[in-house]
């Protein structure tokens, strides 16, 4: 699915952005597990069929793994970039529920603050894809798919 062009070194800015995103996820994962559990629990939608504490712990572990992968597995950055982007999409319903249900958490105690936060989730998705060069991987996949069909 990927080729050697996908593994070309990225610009220093993209590499720094990938590492910063990884550190951000490591911090968020640790927060889920140790010092902001109640804040994260407030974001779990009421309709979620799983135990709230389980969701907070599981998502914290996933964030720790993804953050570590972004920082320490640059050879797999394209695949990890797509997984991180999908993770950000997967947790977006929690952000929507926080807005719709008017749940105060992380200092988001007004409708405007909660609404504004919704617009940052797509930024995280783009950050994951851009900083890992995942777009290059998509282009390579399209090239591979076209040559396979011929």
Coordinates of N, CA and C in Angstrom, one line a residue:
X1 N 0.8 -1.2 0.0 CA 0.0 0.0 0.0 C 0.9 1.3 0.0
X2 N 2.0 1.2 0.7 CA 2.9 2.4 0.7 C 4.1 2.0 -0.1
X3 N 4.8 3.0 -0.6 CA 6.1 2.7 -1.3 C 7.2 3.5 -0.6
X4 N 8.4 3.4 -1.2 CA 9.5 4.1 -0.6 C 9.3 5.6 -0.6
X5 N 8.6 6.2 -1.5 CA 8.3 7.6 -1.5 C 7.6 8.0 -0.2
X6 N 6.8 7.2 0.3 CA 6.1 7.5 1.5 C 7.0 7.6 2.7
X7 N 8.1 6.9 2.6 CA 9.1 6.9 3.8 C 10.2 7.9 3.6
X8 N 10.1 8.7 2.6 CA 11.1 9.8 2.5 C 11.0 10.6 3.8
X9 N 12.1 11.2 4.2 CA 12.1 12.1 5.4 C 11.2 13.2 5.1
X10 N 10.4 13.6 6.1 CA 9.5 14.7 6.1 C 10.3 16.0 6.5
X11 N 9.7 17.1 6.2 CA 10.4 18.3 6.7 C 10.5 18.4 8.2
X12 N 11.5 19.1 8.7 CA 11.7 19.2 10.1 C 10.4 19.7 10.8
X13 N 9.7 20.6 10.2 CA 8.5 21.1 10.7 C 7.4 20.0 10.9
X14 N 7.3 19.2 9.9 CA 6.3 18.0 10.0 C 6.8 17.0 11.1
X15 N 8.0 16.8 11.2 CA 8.6 15.9 12.2 C 8.3 16.4 13.6
X16 N 8.6 17.7 13.8 CA 8.3 18.3 15.1 C 6.8 18.2 15.4
X17 N 6.0 18.5 14.4 CA 4.5 18.5 14.6 C 4.1 17.1 15.0
X18 N 4.6 16.1 14.3 CA 4.3 14.7 14.7 C 4.7 14.4 16.1
X19 N 5.9 14.8 16.5 CA 6.3 14.5 17.9 C 5.5 15.3 18.9
X20 N 5.2 16.5 18.6 CA 4.4 17.3 19.5 C 3.0 16.7 19.7
X21 N 2.4 16.2 18.6 CA 1.1 15.5 18.7 C 1.3 14.3 19.5
X22 N 2.3 13.5 19.3 CA 2.6 12.3 20.1 C 2.7 12.7 21.6
X23 N 3.4 13.7 21.9 CA 3.5 14.1 23.3 C 2.2 14.6 23.9
X24 N 1.4 15.3 23.1 CA 0.1 15.7 23.5 C -0.8 14.5 23.8
X25 N -0.7 13.5 23.0 CA -1.5 12.2 23.2 C -1.0 11.5 24.4
X26 N 0.3 11.5 24.6 CA 0.8 10.8 25.9 C 0.3 11.6 27.1
X27 N 0.4 12.9 27.1 CA -0.1 13.7 28.2 C -1.6 13.4 28.4
X28 N -2.4 13.4 27.3 CA -3.9 13.2 27.5 C -4.1 11.8 28.0
X29 N -3.4 10.8 27.5 CA -3.6 9.5 28.0 C -3.3 9.4 29.5
X30 N -2.2 10.0 29.9 CA -1.9 10.0 31.3 C -3.0 10.7 32.1
X31 N -3.5 11.8 31.6 CA -4.6 12.5 32.3 C -5.8 11.6 32.4
X32 N -6.1 10.9 31.4 CA -7.3 9.9 31.5 C -7.1 9.0 32.7
X33 N -5.9 8.5 32.9 CA -5.7 7.5 33.9 C -5.4 8.0 35.3
X34 N -4.8 9.2 35.4 CA -4.3 9.6 36.7 C -4.9 10.9 37.3
X35 N -5.1 12.0 36.5 CA -5.5 13.2 37.2 C -6.6 14.0 36.6
X36 N -7.2 13.5 35.5 CA -8.4 14.2 35.0 C -9.5 13.2 34.6
X37 N -9.6 12.2 35.4 CA -10.6 11.1 35.1 C -12.0 11.6 35.1
X38 N -12.3 12.4 36.1 CA -13.7 13.0 36.2 C -14.0 13.9 35.0
X39 N -13.0 14.7 34.6 CA -13.3 15.5 33.4 C -13.6 14.7 32.2
X40 N -12.8 13.7 32.0 CA -13.0 12.8 30.8 C -14.3 12.0 30.9
X41 N -14.6 11.6 32.1 CA -15.9 10.9 32.3 C -17.1 11.7 32.0
X42 N -17.0 13.0 32.2 CA -18.1 13.9 31.9 C -18.3 14.0 30.4
X43 N -17.3 13.6 29.6 CA -17.5 13.7 28.1 C -18.0 12.4 27.5
X44 N -18.1 11.3 28.3 CA -18.6 10.1 27.8 C -20.2 10.2 27.6
X45 N -20.7 10.1 26.4 CA -22.1 10.3 26.2 C -22.9 9.3 27.0
X46 N -24.1 9.8 27.4 CA -25.0 8.9 28.3 C -25.5 7.7 27.5
X47 N -25.5 7.8 26.2 CA -26.0 6.7 25.4 C -25.0 5.6 25.1
X48 N -23.7 5.8 25.6 CA -22.7 4.9 25.4 C -23.0 3.6 26.2
X49 N -23.0 2.4 25.5 CA -23.5 1.2 26.2 C -22.4 0.6 27.1
X50 N -21.3 1.2 27.2 CA -20.2 0.7 28.1 C -20.1 1.5 29.4
X51 N -19.5 0.9 30.4 CA -19.2 1.6 31.6 C -18.3 2.8 31.4
X52 N -18.7 3.9 32.0 CA -18.0 5.2 31.8 C -16.6 5.1 32.1
X53 N -16.3 4.5 33.3 CA -14.9 4.4 33.7 C -14.1 3.5 32.8
X54 N -14.7 2.5 32.3 CA -14.0 1.6 31.3 C -13.6 2.4 30.0
X55 N -14.6 3.2 29.6 CA -14.4 4.0 28.4 C -13.2 5.0 28.6
X56 N -13.2 5.7 29.8 CA -12.1 6.6 30.1 C -10.8 5.9 30.2
X57 N -10.7 4.8 30.8 CA -9.5 4.0 31.0 C -9.0 3.5 29.6
X58 N -9.9 2.9 28.9 CA -9.6 2.3 27.5 C -9.1 3.4 26.6
X59 N -9.8 4.5 26.5 CA -9.4 5.6 25.6 C -8.0 6.2 26.1
X60 N -7.8 6.2 27.4 CA -6.5 6.7 27.9 C -5.4 5.8 27.5
X61 N -5.6 4.5 27.5 CA -4.6 3.5 27.1 C -4.3 3.7 25.6
X62 N -5.4 3.8 24.8 CA -5.2 4.0 23.4 C -4.4 5.3 23.1
X63 N -4.7 6.3 23.8 CA -4.0 7.6 23.6 C -2.5 7.4 23.9
X64 N -2.2 6.7 25.0 CA -0.8 6.4 25.4 C -0.1 5.6 24.3
X65 N -0.7 4.6 23.8 CA -0.1 3.8 22.7 C 0.1 4.6 21.4
X66 N -1.0 5.3 21.0 CA -0.9 6.2 19.8 C 0.2 7.2 20.0
X67 N 0.3 7.9 21.1 CA 1.3 8.9 21.4 C 2.7 8.3 21.3
X68 N 2.9 7.2 21.9 CA 4.2 6.6 21.9 C 4.5 6.1 20.5
X69 N 3.6 5.6 19.7 CA 3.8 5.2 18.4 C 4.2 6.4 17.5
X70 N 3.5 7.6 17.7 CA 3.9 8.7 16.9 C 5.3 9.2 17.2
X71 N 5.7 9.1 18.4 CA 7.1 9.6 18.8 C 8.2 8.6 18.5
X72 N 7.9 7.3 18.7 CA 9.0 6.3 18.6 C 9.0 5.4 17.4
X73 N 7.9 5.4 16.6 CA 7.9 4.5 15.4 C 7.8 5.3 14.1
X74 N 8.8 6.1 13.8 CA 8.6 6.9 12.6 C 8.5 6.1 11.3
X75 N 9.0 4.9 11.3 CA 8.9 4.1 10.1 C 7.5 3.8 9.8
X76 N 6.6 3.7 10.7 CA 5.2 3.4 10.6 C 4.3 4.6 10.6
X77 N 4.9 5.8 10.5 CA 4.2 7.0 10.7 C 3.0 7.2 9.8
X78 N 3.0 6.7 8.6 CA 1.9 6.9 7.6 C 0.7 6.1 8.2
X79 N 0.9 4.8 8.5 CA -0.2 4.0 9.0 C -0.7 4.5 10.4
X80 N 0.2 4.9 11.2 CA -0.1 5.5 12.5 C -0.9 6.8 12.3
X81 N -0.5 7.6 11.4 CA -1.2 8.9 11.1 C -2.7 8.6 10.8
X82 N -3.0 7.6 10.0 CA -4.4 7.3 9.6 C -5.1 6.7 10.9
X83 N -4.4 5.9 11.7 CA -5.1 5.4 12.9 C -5.4 6.5 13.9
X84 N -4.4 7.4 14.1 CA -4.7 8.6 15.0 C -5.8 9.5 14.4
X85 N -5.8 9.7 13.1 CA -6.9 10.5 12.6 C -8.3 9.8 12.8
X86 N -8.3 8.5 12.6 CA -9.6 7.8 12.8 C -10.0 7.8 14.3
X87 N -9.0 7.7 15.2 CA -9.3 7.8 16.6 C -9.9 9.2 16.9
X88 N -9.4 10.3 16.4 CA -9.9 11.6 16.6 C -11.4 11.7 16.1
X89 N -11.6 11.0 15.0 CA -13.0 11.0 14.5 C -13.9 10.1 15.4
X90 N -13.4 9.0 15.9 CA -14.1 8.1 16.8 C -14.6 8.8 18.1
X91 N -13.7 9.7 18.6 CA -14.1 10.3 19.9 C -14.9 11.6 19.8
X92 N -15.1 12.0 18.5 CA -15.8 13.2 18.3 C -17.2 13.2 18.8
X93 N -18.0 12.1 18.8 CA -19.3 12.1 19.4 C -19.3 12.5 20.9
X94 N -18.2 12.2 21.6 CA -18.2 12.6 23.0 C -18.1 14.2 23.1
X95 N -17.4 14.8 22.1 CA -17.4 16.3 22.1 C -18.7 16.8 21.7
X96 N -19.4 16.2 20.8 CA -20.8 16.6 20.4 C -21.7 16.5 21.6
X97 N -21.6 15.3 22.3 CA -22.5 15.1 23.4 C -22.2 16.1 24.5
X98 N -21.0 16.5 24.7 CA -20.7 17.5 25.7 C -21.4 18.8 25.4
X99 N -21.4 19.2 24.1 CA -22.1 20.4 23.7 C -23.6 20.3 23.8
X100 N -24.1 19.2 23.3 CA -25.6 19.0 23.2 C -26.2 18.9 24.6
X101 N -25.5 18.1 25.5 CA -25.9 17.9 26.9 C -25.5 19.0 27.8
X102 N -24.8 20.0 27.3 CA -24.3 21.1 28.1 C -23.5 20.7 29.4
X103 N -22.6 19.8 29.1 CA -21.8 19.3 30.2 C -20.5 20.2 30.4
X104 N -20.3 20.6 31.6 CA -19.1 21.4 31.9 C -17.9 20.5 32.2
X105 N -16.8 20.7 31.5 CA -15.6 19.9 31.7 C -14.5 20.6 31.0
X106 N -13.3 20.6 31.6 CA -12.1 21.2 31.1 C -12.3 22.7 30.9
X107 N -13.0 23.3 31.8 CA -13.2 24.8 31.7 C -14.2 25.2 30.6
X108 N -14.8 24.2 29.9 CA -15.8 24.6 28.9 C -17.1 24.6 29.5
X109 N -17.4 25.8 30.1 CA -18.6 26.0 30.9 C -19.7 26.9 30.2
X110 N -19.5 27.2 29.0 CA -20.5 27.9 28.2 C -20.8 27.2 26.9
X111 N -22.0 27.4 26.4 CA -22.3 26.8 25.1 C -21.3 27.2 24.0
X112 N -20.9 28.5 24.0 CA -20.0 29.0 23.0 C -18.6 28.3 23.1
X113 N -18.1 28.1 24.3 CA -16.9 27.4 24.5 C -16.9 26.0 24.0
X114 N -18.0 25.3 24.4 CA -18.2 23.9 23.9 C -18.4 23.8 22.4
X115 N -19.1 24.8 21.8 CA -19.3 24.8 20.4 C -17.9 25.1 19.7
X116 N -17.2 26.0 20.2 CA -15.9 26.4 19.6 C -15.0 25.1 19.6
X117 N -15.0 24.4 20.7 CA -14.1 23.2 20.8 C -14.4 22.2 19.6
X118 N -15.7 22.1 19.2 CA -16.0 21.2 18.1 C -15.2 21.4 16.9
X119 N -14.9 22.7 16.6 CA -14.1 23.1 15.4 C -12.7 22.7 15.5
X120 N -12.2 22.3 16.7 CA -10.8 21.9 16.8 C -10.5 20.5 16.5
X121 N -11.6 19.6 16.6 CA -11.4 18.2 16.3 C -11.0 18.0 14.8
X122 N -11.5 18.6 13.9 CA -11.0 18.5 12.5 C -9.6 19.0 12.4
X123 N -9.2 20.0 13.1 CA -7.8 20.4 13.1 C -6.9 19.3 13.6
X124 N -7.3 18.5 14.6 CA -6.5 17.4 15.1 C -6.4 16.3 14.0
X125 N -7.5 16.1 13.3 CA -7.5 15.1 12.2 C -6.4 15.5 11.2
X126 N -6.5 16.7 10.7 CA -5.6 17.2 9.7 C -4.2 17.2 10.2
X127 N -4.0 17.6 11.5 CA -2.6 17.6 12.1 C -2.0 16.2 12.0
X128 N -2.8 15.2 12.4 CA -2.4 13.8 12.3 C -2.0 13.4 10.9
X129 N -2.8 13.7 10.0 CA -2.5 13.3 8.6 C -1.4 14.1 8.0
X130 N -1.3 15.4 8.2 CA -0.2 16.2 7.7 C 1.1 15.9 8.3
X131 N 1.2 15.8 9.6 CA 2.5 15.6 10.3 C 3.1 14.2 10.0
X132 N 2.3 13.3 9.7 CA 2.8 11.9 9.4 C 3.0 11.6 7.9
X133 N 2.6 12.5 7.1 CA 2.8 12.3 5.7 C 1.7 11.3 5.2
X134 N 0.7 11.1 5.9 CA -0.3 10.1 5.5 C -1.0 10.4 4.2
X135 N -1.0 11.7 3.8 CA -1.6 12.1 2.5 C -0.8 11.4 1.4
X136 N 0.6 11.4 1.6 CA 1.4 10.7 0.6 C 1.0 9.3 0.5
X137 N 0.7 8.6 1.6 CA 0.3 7.2 1.6 C -0.9 7.0 0.8
X138 N -1.9 8.0 0.9 CA -3.1 7.9 0.1 C -2.8 8.0 -1.4
X139 N -2.0 8.9 -1.7 CA -1.6 9.1 -3.1 C -1.0 7.9 -3.7
X140 N -0.1 7.2 -2.9 CA 0.6 6.0 -3.3 C -0.4 4.9 -3.5
X141 N -1.4 4.8 -2.6 CA -2.4 3.8 -2.7 C -3.2 4.0 -4.0
X142 N -3.5 5.2 -4.3 CA -4.3 5.5 -5.5 C -3.5 5.1 -6.7
X143 N -2.2 5.4 -6.7 CA -1.3 5.0 -7.8 C -1.3 3.5 -7.9
X144 N -1.1 2.8 -6.8 CA -1.1 1.3 -6.8 C -2.4 0.8 -7.3
X145 N -3.5 1.3 -6.9 CA -4.8 0.8 -7.3 C -5.0 1.0 -8.8
X146 N -4.6 2.1 -9.3 CA -4.7 2.4 -10.8 C -3.8 1.4 -11.6
X147 N -2.6 1.1 -11.1 CA -1.7 0.2 -11.9 C -2.2 -1.2 -11.8
X148 N -2.9 -1.5 -10.7 CA -3.4 -2.9 -10.5 C -4.6 -3.1 -11.4
X149 N -5.4 -2.1 -11.7 CA -6.6 -2.3 -12.5 C -6.2 -2.3 -14.0
X150 N -5.0 -2.0 -14.4 CA -4.7 -1.9 -15.8 C -4.3 -3.3 -16.3

